[in-house]
Amino acid sequence: MLQKPESGALPILRAEGEKDGGRDGETQALAASQEAASPLLQETPGEHLGARREEGPAEPALAPRGARTLAAKASARRRAYRRLDRTVAELVQFLLVKDKKKSPITRSEMVKYVIGDQKDLSPEIIARAAEHLRHVFGFELKQLGRKQHTYILINKLKPLEEEEEEEDLGGGGPRLGLLIMILGLIYMKGNSARETQVWEMLRRLGVRPSKYHFLFGYPKRLIMEDFVQQRYLSYRQVPHSNPPECEFSWGPRSNLEISKMKVLGFVAKLHKKEPQHWPVQYREALADEADRARAKARAEASMRARARGA
Amino acid sequence: MEEGRAERRRRTEAPSHMQGGTRRAGVMTDVHRRFLQLLMTHGVLEEWDVRRLQKHCYRVHDRTAAVEELEDFINNINSVLESLYIEIKKGATEDDGRPVYALVNLATTSVSKMASDFAENELDLFRKALELIIDSETGFASSTNILNLVDQLKGKKMRKKEAEQVLQKFVQNKWLIEKEGEFTLHSRAILEMEQYIRETYPDAVKICNICHSLLIQGQSCETCGIRMHLPCVAKYFQSNSEPRCPHCNDYWPHEIPEVFDPEKEREASTSKANRKSLRSRQH
């Protein structure tokens, strides 16, 4: 097995633990990357960052001192590019690791744990990381809400058909099933369901909030913390409720990752009926499908327009 | 405008530093992307699983294309991954030499992938277990010895009973293997952390005399002390009736294992595969 030699002090990337209970996350321990010559580093051609860097016009006849200064500048520029590349790579890894937990990532976390003192270049670093995620992994770095600077990764690969999914070698199954049951309940109840209704449904399935379940772990924690934190569910107090009650609705990630029609289809199958059996929900799902198709067409048209423009 | 155009180009094509250059960069299609996503989900996969995965990705995204030879397929992806300082690395299980693959970090030296799944005290428990494993003669650390270190852990206080559960979590997530109450590193941990281990424990670390990679389990020469992985021993002494130490030429005192044969493996694997996929669904 070939060993790829690496230089001494290397950046140690550690994603911090989440804020809940016993998890005291390890915070960053990023050392600045050493730029000892590494076989891994590619020479990044100048035009790569050309749009942003000031490239002076080519100087014709160079006096020796001029040539040295130019060479020094060029090598400093190369170091800066390499450092930037490194940071972008670390950000990609950071985002992938964070996304595995499905927790949204804030811009300030990215700066705190990865970008550090290259903060001024944050937009470029984030944009390049997003491009790598799209091109290499098929993930889209999506901003949740315009002001919030909070991001999640969306899988842009086409969703699998049922038979294909079997082959996928599993992973995450039961929890997702539980989520879809809850999303179904919420949808059928008119897009929000009281917390008591959710627990009642689960109780009928033999799932109790604080009793350890062999498939779901601790359901209360899974639903109230994990699903809410991962933005699959939204949880809020019902205004003007007395005694105060709380309700669930679909979270922004659910809206992005699954559709009303799919969830209705799941509920229908569960009851051995057709989706049309519930005319109100069916109409709503159709309208939702139409909206999605329109949004998709708009996005594709603008992509094509941009490609033409280039 | 110059700037706008460069930005637009970046959005629709691969980033320009990935194209051309001295190395021919591979082409990424959804086949490759799906493959990477699934490999990441599983952490580590055996070769037969990887081949199945590859075929699955072609079936889903590009039925008409011919399935590329696995080695080329992976090399192509790796040439694209290079600018991200990660690669699909091939290794072998230390006990019987089955080829395994994992997506590993090239530039970092940490337990970073674990950091998202475990709390601070759990990561410290892993580090303690890791140290015991590396220092041991056999490559195994006993459960008792690991649990005795529970008081020294950073972070929230952990009881021994809890620590036992955490060790099981490590096994489930393929960071440790358990055999009869003793723990060693899973091939996933070896692939992902080899660099970290070599740099963090340069004096304690053991290296295989044949392949020069990190060695946790293996055989050693009783005369001169050099060590070899079991699969490396198998290959080196294959059909050699008088095995001798490559370093000091003394008689090699251990039983020579068989070389791993994927063909024999496939015959047994159909029943194994069913059992395996059931297991992987249970988490």
Coordinates of C-alpha atoms in Angstrom, one line a residue:
Chain A
M1 CA 0.0 0.0 0.0
L2 CA 1.5 3.3 -1.0
Q3 CA 1.9 5.8 1.7
K4 CA 1.4 9.4 0.8
P5 CA 3.9 11.4 2.8
E6 CA 2.5 14.4 4.4
S7 CA 4.1 17.4 6.2
G8 CA 4.3 17.9 9.9
A9 CA 1.6 19.8 11.7
L10 CA -1.5 19.0 9.9
P11 CA -4.9 20.6 10.3
I12 CA -7.0 18.5 12.6
L13 CA -10.6 18.8 11.6
R14 CA -13.0 18.1 14.3
A15 CA -16.7 18.8 14.0
E16 CA -18.1 20.0 17.2
G17 CA -20.6 17.9 19.0
E18 CA -24.2 19.0 19.2
K19 CA -25.5 21.2 22.0
D20 CA -27.8 18.6 23.5
G21 CA -27.2 17.0 26.9
G22 CA -24.0 15.1 27.5
R23 CA -22.3 16.0 24.2
D24 CA -19.6 18.5 24.9
G25 CA -18.3 18.9 21.4
E26 CA -14.6 19.1 20.7
T27 CA -14.0 22.5 19.3
Q28 CA -11.6 23.3 16.6
A29 CA -8.0 22.5 16.6
L30 CA -7.1 23.8 13.2
A31 CA -3.5 24.5 12.7
A32 CA -2.6 26.5 9.7
S33 CA -1.5 24.2 7.0
Q34 CA 2.2 24.0 6.3
E35 CA 3.0 24.5 2.8
A36 CA 5.9 22.0 2.6
A37 CA 5.8 20.5 -0.9
S38 CA 3.2 17.8 -0.9
P39 CA 2.6 15.5 -3.8
L40 CA -1.1 16.1 -3.2
L41 CA -1.1 19.7 -4.0
Q42 CA -1.8 20.5 -7.6
E43 CA -0.5 23.6 -9.3
T44 CA -3.6 25.7 -9.5
P45 CA -3.5 27.7 -12.7
G46 CA -3.7 31.4 -12.3
E47 CA -7.0 31.9 -14.1
H48 CA -8.8 29.7 -11.6
L49 CA -9.1 32.5 -9.1
G50 CA -8.4 35.0 -11.8
A51 CA -11.6 36.9 -11.5
R52 CA -10.8 37.9 -7.9
R53 CA -7.1 38.3 -7.8
E54 CA -5.3 41.3 -9.3
E55 CA -3.1 39.9 -12.0
G56 CA -0.8 42.6 -13.3
P57 CA -0.3 43.0 -17.0
A58 CA 2.6 40.8 -18.3
E59 CA 5.8 42.7 -17.9
P60 CA 8.1 42.5 -20.9
A61 CA 11.9 43.0 -20.2
L62 CA 12.5 42.3 -16.5
A63 CA 15.5 43.7 -14.6
P64 CA 17.0 41.1 -12.3
R65 CA 15.5 42.7 -9.2
G66 CA 12.1 43.1 -10.9
A67 CA 12.3 39.4 -11.8
R68 CA 13.0 38.4 -8.2
T69 CA 10.2 40.4 -6.8
L70 CA 7.8 39.0 -9.4
A71 CA 8.9 35.5 -8.6
A72 CA 8.5 36.1 -4.9
K73 CA 5.0 37.6 -5.5
A74 CA 4.1 34.6 -7.7
S75 CA 5.2 32.1 -5.1
A76 CA 3.3 34.0 -2.4
R77 CA 0.2 33.9 -4.6
R78 CA 0.7 30.1 -5.1
R79 CA 0.9 29.6 -1.3
A80 CA -2.3 31.6 -0.9
Y81 CA -4.1 29.6 -3.5
R82 CA -2.9 26.4 -1.9
R83 CA -4.1 27.6 1.5
L84 CA -7.4 28.5 0.0
D85 CA -7.7 25.1 -1.7
R86 CA -7.0 23.4 1.6
T87 CA -9.6 25.5 3.4
V88 CA -12.2 24.7 0.7
A89 CA -11.4 21.0 1.0
E90 CA -11.8 21.1 4.8
L91 CA -15.1 23.0 4.5
V92 CA -16.4 20.3 2.1
Q93 CA -15.4 17.6 4.7
F94 CA -16.9 19.6 7.5
L95 CA -20.2 20.0 5.7
L96 CA -20.3 16.3 4.8
V97 CA -19.7 15.3 8.4
K98 CA -22.3 17.7 9.7
D99 CA -24.8 16.6 7.2
K100 CA -24.4 13.0 8.2
K101 CA -26.1 14.1 11.5
K102 CA -28.6 16.0 9.4
S103 CA -28.1 19.1 11.5
P104 CA -28.2 22.4 9.8
I105 CA -24.9 24.4 9.6
T106 CA -24.6 28.1 10.2
R107 CA -22.2 30.4 8.4
S108 CA -20.7 31.3 11.8
E109 CA -19.9 27.7 12.5
M110 CA -18.2 27.4 9.2
V111 CA -16.1 30.5 10.0
K112 CA -15.4 29.3 13.5
Y113 CA -14.4 25.8 12.8
V114 CA -12.9 25.9 9.3
I115 CA -12.5 29.2 7.6
G116 CA -10.9 31.0 10.6
D117 CA -8.8 34.0 9.6
Q118 CA -9.6 33.7 6.0
K119 CA -13.0 35.1 7.0
D120 CA -12.9 37.8 4.3
L121 CA -12.9 35.1 1.6
S122 CA -15.8 33.3 3.2
P123 CA -18.2 33.9 0.2
E124 CA -15.7 32.5 -2.2
I125 CA -14.7 29.6 0.0
I126 CA -18.3 28.6 0.6
A127 CA -19.2 29.0 -3.1
R128 CA -16.3 26.8 -4.1
A129 CA -17.1 24.2 -1.4
A130 CA -20.7 24.2 -2.7
E131 CA -19.5 23.6 -6.2
H132 CA -17.4 20.6 -5.1
L133 CA -20.3 19.2 -3.2
R134 CA -22.5 19.5 -6.3
H135 CA -20.0 18.3 -8.8
V136 CA -18.4 15.5 -6.9
F137 CA -21.1 14.2 -4.5
G138 CA -24.3 15.4 -6.0
F139 CA -25.3 17.5 -3.0
E140 CA -26.7 21.0 -3.1
L141 CA -25.8 23.4 -0.3
K142 CA -29.1 25.0 0.3
Q143 CA -29.7 28.1 2.4
L144 CA -32.7 27.8 4.6
G145 CA -34.4 31.2 4.5
R146 CA -32.8 34.2 3.1
K147 CA -31.6 36.0 6.2
Q148 CA -30.6 33.1 8.4
H149 CA -27.3 32.0 7.0
T150 CA -28.2 28.4 7.9
Y151 CA -27.5 25.7 5.4
I152 CA -28.4 22.1 4.7
L153 CA -27.3 19.6 2.1
I154 CA -30.0 18.3 -0.3
N155 CA -29.4 15.2 -2.4
K156 CA -29.7 16.2 -6.0
L157 CA -29.4 12.7 -7.4
K158 CA -32.7 11.4 -8.6
P159 CA -34.7 9.6 -5.9
L160 CA -34.7 5.8 -6.1
E161 CA -37.6 3.8 -7.3
E162 CA -38.9 1.2 -4.8
E163 CA -37.1 -1.8 -6.3
E164 CA -33.9 0.2 -6.6
E165 CA -34.1 1.2 -2.9
E166 CA -34.0 -2.4 -1.8
E167 CA -30.5 -2.7 -3.4
D168 CA -29.3 0.4 -1.6
L169 CA -27.9 -1.8 1.1
G170 CA -30.2 -0.3 3.7
G171 CA -29.5 2.3 6.4
G172 CA -31.8 4.7 8.3
G173 CA -34.9 2.7 7.4
P174 CA -37.0 2.4 10.5
R175 CA -36.5 6.0 11.7
L176 CA -37.5 7.3 8.3
G177 CA -40.6 5.2 8.4
L178 CA -41.5 6.7 11.7
L179 CA -41.0 10.1 10.3
I180 CA -43.2 9.5 7.3
M181 CA -46.0 8.2 9.6
I182 CA -45.8 11.5 11.5
L183 CA -45.7 13.5 8.3
G184 CA -48.7 11.6 7.1
L185 CA -50.6 12.3 10.2
I186 CA -49.8 16.0 10.0
Y187 CA -50.8 16.2 6.4
M188 CA -54.1 14.4 6.9
K189 CA -54.9 16.6 9.8
G190 CA -54.6 19.7 7.6
N191 CA -50.9 20.4 7.8
S192 CA -50.6 20.5 11.5
A193 CA -51.1 18.0 14.3
R194 CA -51.3 18.4 18.0
E195 CA -48.5 16.8 20.0
T196 CA -51.1 14.7 21.8
Q197 CA -52.4 13.4 18.5
V198 CA -48.9 12.3 17.5
W199 CA -48.2 10.4 20.7
E200 CA -51.7 8.9 20.6
M201 CA -51.0 7.5 17.1
L202 CA -47.6 6.2 18.2
R203 CA -49.0 4.6 21.3
R204 CA -51.3 2.6 19.1
L205 CA -48.2 1.4 17.3
G206 CA -46.7 0.3 20.6
V207 CA -44.3 3.2 20.7
R208 CA -44.1 5.2 24.0
P209 CA -42.3 8.5 24.4
S210 CA -39.7 7.6 27.0
K211 CA -39.6 3.9 26.7
Y212 CA -36.6 2.5 24.8
H213 CA -37.6 1.1 21.5
F214 CA -35.4 -1.5 19.7
L215 CA -35.8 0.3 16.4
F216 CA -36.1 4.0 17.3
G217 CA -34.1 4.3 20.5
Y218 CA -35.8 6.8 22.7
P219 CA -38.8 8.0 20.6
K220 CA -39.3 11.3 22.5
R221 CA -35.7 12.2 21.9
L222 CA -35.8 11.1 18.3
I223 CA -38.9 13.2 17.5
M224 CA -38.7 16.2 19.8
E225 CA -34.9 16.7 19.4
D226 CA -33.5 14.9 16.4
F227 CA -36.3 15.4 13.9
V228 CA -36.9 19.0 14.9
Q229 CA -33.2 19.9 14.9
Q230 CA -32.8 18.3 11.5
R231 CA -35.7 20.4 10.3
Y232 CA -37.8 17.5 9.3
L233 CA -40.5 18.7 11.8
S234 CA -41.4 22.1 13.1
Y235 CA -42.7 22.3 16.7
R236 CA -44.5 25.3 18.2
Q237 CA -47.0 26.3 20.8
V238 CA -50.5 26.7 19.5
P239 CA -51.3 30.4 19.9
H240 CA -54.1 31.2 22.3
S241 CA -54.3 27.6 23.5
N242 CA -55.5 27.1 27.0
P243 CA -54.2 25.0 28.6
P244 CA -51.1 25.5 26.3
E245 CA -50.7 22.9 23.7
C246 CA -48.0 22.3 21.1
E247 CA -48.3 21.2 17.5
F248 CA -46.1 19.7 14.8
S249 CA -46.0 20.7 11.2
W250 CA -43.7 19.7 8.3
G251 CA -40.3 21.2 8.6
P252 CA -38.4 22.9 5.8
R253 CA -36.3 19.8 5.1
S254 CA -39.4 17.7 4.7
N255 CA -40.8 20.1 2.2
L256 CA -37.5 19.8 0.2
E257 CA -37.0 16.1 0.5
I258 CA -40.4 14.7 0.1
S259 CA -43.7 15.7 -1.4
K260 CA -47.3 15.8 -0.3
M261 CA -48.3 13.4 -3.0
K262 CA -45.7 10.9 -1.9
V263 CA -46.8 11.1 1.7
L264 CA -50.5 10.8 0.6
G265 CA -49.6 7.8 -1.4
F266 CA -48.0 6.2 1.6
V267 CA -51.0 6.9 3.8
A268 CA -53.3 5.5 1.1
K269 CA -51.3 2.3 0.8
L270 CA -51.4 1.9 4.6
H271 CA -55.2 2.1 4.5
K272 CA -55.4 0.0 1.3
K273 CA -57.1 2.7 -0.6
E274 CA -56.4 5.1 -3.4
P275 CA -55.1 8.6 -2.8
Q276 CA -58.3 10.0 -4.4
H277 CA -60.2 8.6 -1.4
W278 CA -59.3 11.8 0.4
P279 CA -60.4 14.4 -2.1
V280 CA -59.3 17.5 -0.1
Q281 CA -55.8 16.2 0.5
Y282 CA -55.6 14.8 -3.0
R283 CA -56.4 18.2 -4.6
E284 CA -53.9 19.8 -2.3
A285 CA -51.2 17.3 -3.3
L286 CA -52.0 17.9 -7.0
A287 CA -51.6 21.6 -6.5
D288 CA -48.3 21.0 -4.7
E289 CA -47.1 18.8 -7.6
A290 CA -47.9 21.5 -10.1
D291 CA -46.0 24.1 -8.0
R292 CA -43.0 21.9 -7.8
A293 CA -43.1 21.2 -11.6
R294 CA -43.2 25.0 -12.2
A295 CA -40.4 25.7 -9.8
K296 CA -38.3 23.0 -11.5
A297 CA -39.0 24.3 -15.0
R298 CA -38.0 27.8 -13.8
A299 CA -34.8 26.6 -12.3
E300 CA -33.9 24.6 -15.5
A301 CA -34.7 27.5 -17.8
S302 CA -32.5 29.8 -15.8
M303 CA -29.7 27.2 -15.8
R304 CA -29.9 26.9 -19.6
A305 CA -29.9 30.7 -20.0
R306 CA -26.8 31.0 -17.9
A307 CA -25.1 28.2 -19.8
R308 CA -25.9 29.9 -23.0
G309 CA -24.6 33.2 -21.7
A310 CA -21.2 31.7 -20.8
Chain B
M1 CA -18.2 40.9 -17.9
E2 CA -15.1 38.9 -17.1
E3 CA -16.1 38.2 -13.5
G4 CA -19.6 37.2 -14.3
R5 CA -18.5 34.8 -17.0
A6 CA -16.0 33.0 -14.8
E7 CA -18.6 32.6 -12.2
R8 CA -21.1 31.3 -14.6
R9 CA -18.6 28.9 -16.1
R10 CA -17.9 27.6 -12.6
R11 CA -21.5 26.9 -12.0
T12 CA -22.1 24.8 -15.0
E13 CA -18.9 23.0 -15.5
A14 CA -16.4 21.3 -13.3
P15 CA -14.2 23.8 -11.5
S16 CA -11.4 24.7 -14.0
H17 CA -8.6 23.5 -11.8
M18 CA -10.1 20.1 -12.1
Q19 CA -9.9 20.0 -15.8
G20 CA -6.8 19.4 -17.8
G21 CA -3.6 20.1 -15.8
T22 CA -1.0 17.4 -15.6
R23 CA -3.4 14.7 -14.5
R24 CA -6.3 13.6 -16.6
A25 CA -9.2 14.3 -14.3
G26 CA -12.0 11.7 -14.3
V27 CA -15.5 12.5 -15.4
M28 CA -18.1 12.6 -12.7
T29 CA -21.5 11.4 -13.5
D30 CA -24.4 10.5 -11.3
V31 CA -23.2 6.9 -11.4
H32 CA -20.0 8.1 -9.6
R33 CA -21.8 10.5 -7.3
R34 CA -24.3 7.8 -6.1
F35 CA -21.3 5.4 -5.6
L36 CA -19.6 8.0 -3.4
Q37 CA -22.7 8.8 -1.4
L38 CA -23.3 5.1 -0.7
L39 CA -19.7 4.4 0.1
M40 CA -19.8 7.3 2.6
T41 CA -23.0 5.9 4.2
H42 CA -21.4 2.6 4.8
G43 CA -18.0 3.8 6.0
V44 CA -16.2 0.6 4.8
L45 CA -17.2 -2.1 2.4
E46 CA -15.8 -5.4 1.3
E47 CA -14.8 -5.7 -2.3
W48 CA -17.7 -8.0 -3.3
D49 CA -20.1 -5.4 -1.8
V50 CA -18.3 -2.6 -3.6
R51 CA -18.8 -4.4 -7.0
R52 CA -22.4 -4.9 -6.2
L53 CA -22.7 -1.2 -5.3
Q54 CA -21.0 -0.2 -8.5
K55 CA -23.4 -2.3 -10.6
H56 CA -26.3 -0.9 -8.7
C57 CA -25.2 2.7 -9.5
Y58 CA -25.0 1.9 -13.2
R59 CA -28.4 0.3 -13.1
V60 CA -30.0 3.3 -11.5
H61 CA -28.3 6.1 -13.5
D62 CA -27.0 4.7 -16.7
R63 CA -28.4 1.3 -17.8
T64 CA -26.9 1.4 -21.2
A65 CA -23.3 2.1 -20.2
A66 CA -20.8 -0.7 -19.8
V67 CA -19.7 -1.2 -16.2
E68 CA -16.2 0.1 -16.0
E69 CA -13.5 -2.1 -14.5
L70 CA -13.6 -1.4 -10.8
E71 CA -9.9 -0.4 -10.4
D72 CA -10.3 2.2 -13.3
F73 CA -13.6 3.3 -12.0
I74 CA -12.1 4.0 -8.6
N75 CA -9.0 5.6 -10.0
N76 CA -11.1 8.0 -12.0
I77 CA -13.1 9.0 -9.0
N78 CA -9.9 9.4 -7.0
S79 CA -8.4 11.8 -9.6
V80 CA -11.4 14.0 -9.0
L81 CA -11.2 13.6 -5.2
E82 CA -7.5 14.5 -5.1
S83 CA -8.2 18.3 -5.0
L84 CA -10.4 17.6 -1.9
Y85 CA -7.6 15.7 -0.2
I86 CA -9.7 12.6 0.1
E87 CA -9.5 9.3 -1.7
I88 CA -11.1 5.9 -1.9
K89 CA -8.5 3.7 -0.3
K90 CA -8.2 0.0 -0.6
G91 CA -7.0 -2.1 2.3
A92 CA -7.4 -5.6 3.6
T93 CA -8.7 -7.1 6.7
E94 CA -5.9 -8.1 9.0
D95 CA -7.1 -11.5 9.9
D96 CA -7.9 -13.0 6.6
G97 CA -6.9 -10.5 3.9
R98 CA -10.3 -9.7 2.5
P99 CA -10.0 -6.5 0.4
V100 CA -11.9 -3.6 1.8
Y101 CA -12.6 0.0 0.6
A102 CA -13.2 3.2 2.5
L103 CA -13.4 6.9 1.7
V104 CA -10.5 8.4 3.7
N105 CA -9.1 11.8 4.5
L106 CA -5.6 12.3 3.1
A107 CA -4.6 15.5 4.8
T108 CA -6.0 15.3 8.3
T109 CA -4.9 13.2 11.2
S110 CA -7.8 12.8 13.5
V111 CA -10.8 10.9 14.6
S112 CA -12.9 13.5 12.8
K113 CA -15.4 11.1 11.2
M114 CA -16.2 9.8 14.6
A115 CA -16.6 13.2 16.1
S116 CA -20.0 13.6 14.7
D117 CA -21.4 10.4 16.2
F118 CA -19.8 10.4 19.7
A119 CA -19.5 12.7 22.7
E120 CA -16.2 14.0 24.1
N121 CA -15.9 11.3 26.7
E122 CA -16.8 8.6 24.2
L123 CA -14.1 9.8 21.8
D124 CA -11.6 9.8 24.7
L125 CA -12.6 6.2 25.5
F126 CA -11.8 5.3 22.0
R127 CA -8.5 7.0 22.2
K128 CA -7.6 5.1 25.4
A129 CA -8.7 1.8 23.7
L130 CA -6.6 2.7 20.7
E131 CA -3.5 3.3 22.8
L132 CA -3.9 0.0 24.6
I133 CA -4.4 -1.8 21.3
I134 CA -1.3 -0.2 19.8
D135 CA 0.8 -0.9 22.8
S136 CA -0.3 -4.5 23.1
E137 CA 1.7 -7.4 21.8
T138 CA -1.3 -9.1 20.1
G139 CA -3.1 -6.1 18.8
F140 CA -5.9 -6.8 21.2
A141 CA -6.9 -4.9 24.3
S142 CA -9.0 -6.6 26.9
S143 CA -12.4 -5.2 27.9
T144 CA -11.2 -5.1 31.5
N145 CA -8.2 -3.1 30.8
I146 CA -10.1 -0.6 28.8
L147 CA -12.9 -0.2 31.3
N148 CA -10.3 0.4 34.1
L149 CA -9.4 3.6 32.4
V150 CA -12.9 5.0 32.6
D151 CA -11.9 7.4 35.5
Q152 CA -9.3 9.1 33.3
L153 CA -11.7 10.2 30.6
K154 CA -12.2 13.8 29.6
G155 CA -15.6 15.3 29.6
K156 CA -18.7 14.0 31.4
K157 CA -18.1 11.2 33.9
M158 CA -18.8 7.8 32.5
R159 CA -19.5 4.6 34.5
K160 CA -18.1 1.2 33.5
K161 CA -21.6 -0.1 32.6
E162 CA -22.0 2.9 30.2
A163 CA -18.5 2.4 28.8
E164 CA -19.4 -1.2 27.9
Q165 CA -22.3 0.2 25.9
V166 CA -20.1 2.7 24.2
L167 CA -17.6 0.0 23.2
Q168 CA -20.5 -1.9 21.6
K169 CA -21.4 1.3 19.8
F170 CA -17.9 1.4 18.4
V171 CA -18.3 -2.2 17.2
Q172 CA -21.6 -1.5 15.6
N173 CA -20.2 1.5 13.8
K174 CA -17.2 -0.5 12.6
W175 CA -14.5 1.2 14.5
L176 CA -13.6 -1.8 16.7
I177 CA -13.9 -5.5 16.4
E178 CA -14.6 -7.7 19.4
K179 CA -13.3 -11.2 19.8
E180 CA -13.9 -13.1 23.1
G181 CA -13.9 -10.0 25.3
E182 CA -11.0 -8.4 23.6
F183 CA -11.0 -5.5 21.2
T184 CA -8.9 -4.6 18.2
L185 CA -9.2 -2.0 15.4
H186 CA -11.7 -2.6 12.5
S187 CA -10.2 -2.3 9.1
R188 CA -12.2 0.9 8.7
A189 CA -10.3 2.4 11.6
I190 CA -7.0 1.2 10.2
L191 CA -7.8 2.7 6.8
E192 CA -9.0 6.0 8.1
M193 CA -6.6 6.6 10.9
E194 CA -3.4 5.0 9.8
Q195 CA -1.7 8.4 9.2
Y196 CA -3.0 9.7 12.5
I197 CA -1.8 6.7 14.3
R198 CA 1.7 6.7 12.7
E199 CA 2.1 10.4 13.6
T200 CA 0.6 10.3 17.1
Y201 CA 2.4 7.1 18.3
P202 CA 5.6 7.0 16.3
D203 CA 7.4 4.9 18.8
A204 CA 4.7 2.4 19.7
V205 CA 3.5 1.8 16.2
K206 CA 4.2 -1.5 14.4
I207 CA 4.9 -1.8 10.7
C208 CA 4.6 -4.8 8.5
N209 CA 7.9 -5.8 7.0
I210 CA 6.4 -6.8 3.7
C211 CA 3.9 -4.0 2.8
H212 CA 5.2 -1.3 5.2
S213 CA 1.8 -0.4 6.3
L214 CA 0.5 0.0 9.8
L215 CA 0.3 -3.4 11.6
I216 CA -2.1 -4.1 14.5
Q217 CA -2.4 -7.9 14.3
G218 CA 0.2 -10.1 12.7
Q219 CA 3.0 -12.6 13.2
S220 CA 6.4 -11.7 14.4
C221 CA 9.8 -13.3 14.1
E222 CA 11.0 -14.6 17.5
T223 CA 14.6 -13.9 16.7
C224 CA 14.7 -10.5 15.2
G225 CA 11.3 -9.2 16.0
I226 CA 10.1 -8.1 12.6
R227 CA 6.4 -8.3 12.0
M228 CA 4.1 -9.2 9.1
H229 CA 0.4 -9.1 8.5
L230 CA -1.3 -12.5 8.3
P231 CA -2.3 -12.0 4.6
C232 CA 1.2 -10.7 3.9
V233 CA 2.7 -13.9 5.5
A234 CA 0.3 -15.9 3.4
K235 CA 1.4 -14.2 0.1
Y236 CA 5.1 -14.2 1.0
F237 CA 5.3 -17.8 2.0
Q238 CA 2.9 -19.1 -0.5
S239 CA 3.9 -22.6 -1.6
N240 CA 7.1 -22.3 0.4
S241 CA 7.7 -25.5 2.3
E242 CA 10.5 -24.0 4.5
P243 CA 9.4 -20.5 5.4
R244 CA 12.2 -18.3 6.7
C245 CA 12.3 -14.8 8.1
P246 CA 13.0 -12.3 5.3
H247 CA 15.1 -10.3 7.7
C248 CA 17.2 -12.7 9.7
N249 CA 16.6 -15.9 7.8
D250 CA 15.7 -17.9 10.9
Y251 CA 13.0 -20.5 10.6
W252 CA 9.6 -18.9 10.7
P253 CA 7.8 -20.5 13.6
H254 CA 4.2 -19.8 12.9
E255 CA 1.4 -21.4 11.0
I256 CA 1.2 -20.0 7.5
P257 CA -2.3 -18.9 6.7
E258 CA -4.1 -19.4 3.3
V259 CA -4.1 -16.7 0.7
F260 CA -7.5 -15.1 0.4
D261 CA -9.4 -16.4 -2.6
P262 CA -12.3 -14.4 -3.8
E263 CA -13.6 -17.3 -5.9
K264 CA -13.9 -19.6 -3.0
E265 CA -15.4 -16.7 -1.1
R266 CA -18.2 -16.1 -3.7
E267 CA -19.4 -19.7 -3.4
A268 CA -19.9 -19.3 0.3
S269 CA -21.1 -15.8 -0.1
T270 CA -24.6 -16.2 -1.4
S271 CA -25.9 -17.5 1.9
K272 CA -23.6 -15.0 3.7
A273 CA -24.8 -12.1 1.6
N274 CA -28.4 -12.7 2.7
R275 CA -27.3 -12.7 6.3
K276 CA -25.2 -9.7 5.8
S277 CA -27.9 -7.5 4.2
L278 CA -30.2 -8.4 7.0
R279 CA -27.7 -7.3 9.5
S280 CA -27.0 -4.0 7.8
R281 CA -30.7 -3.2 7.8
Q282 CA -31.0 -3.7 11.5
H283 CA -29.3 -0.5 12.6

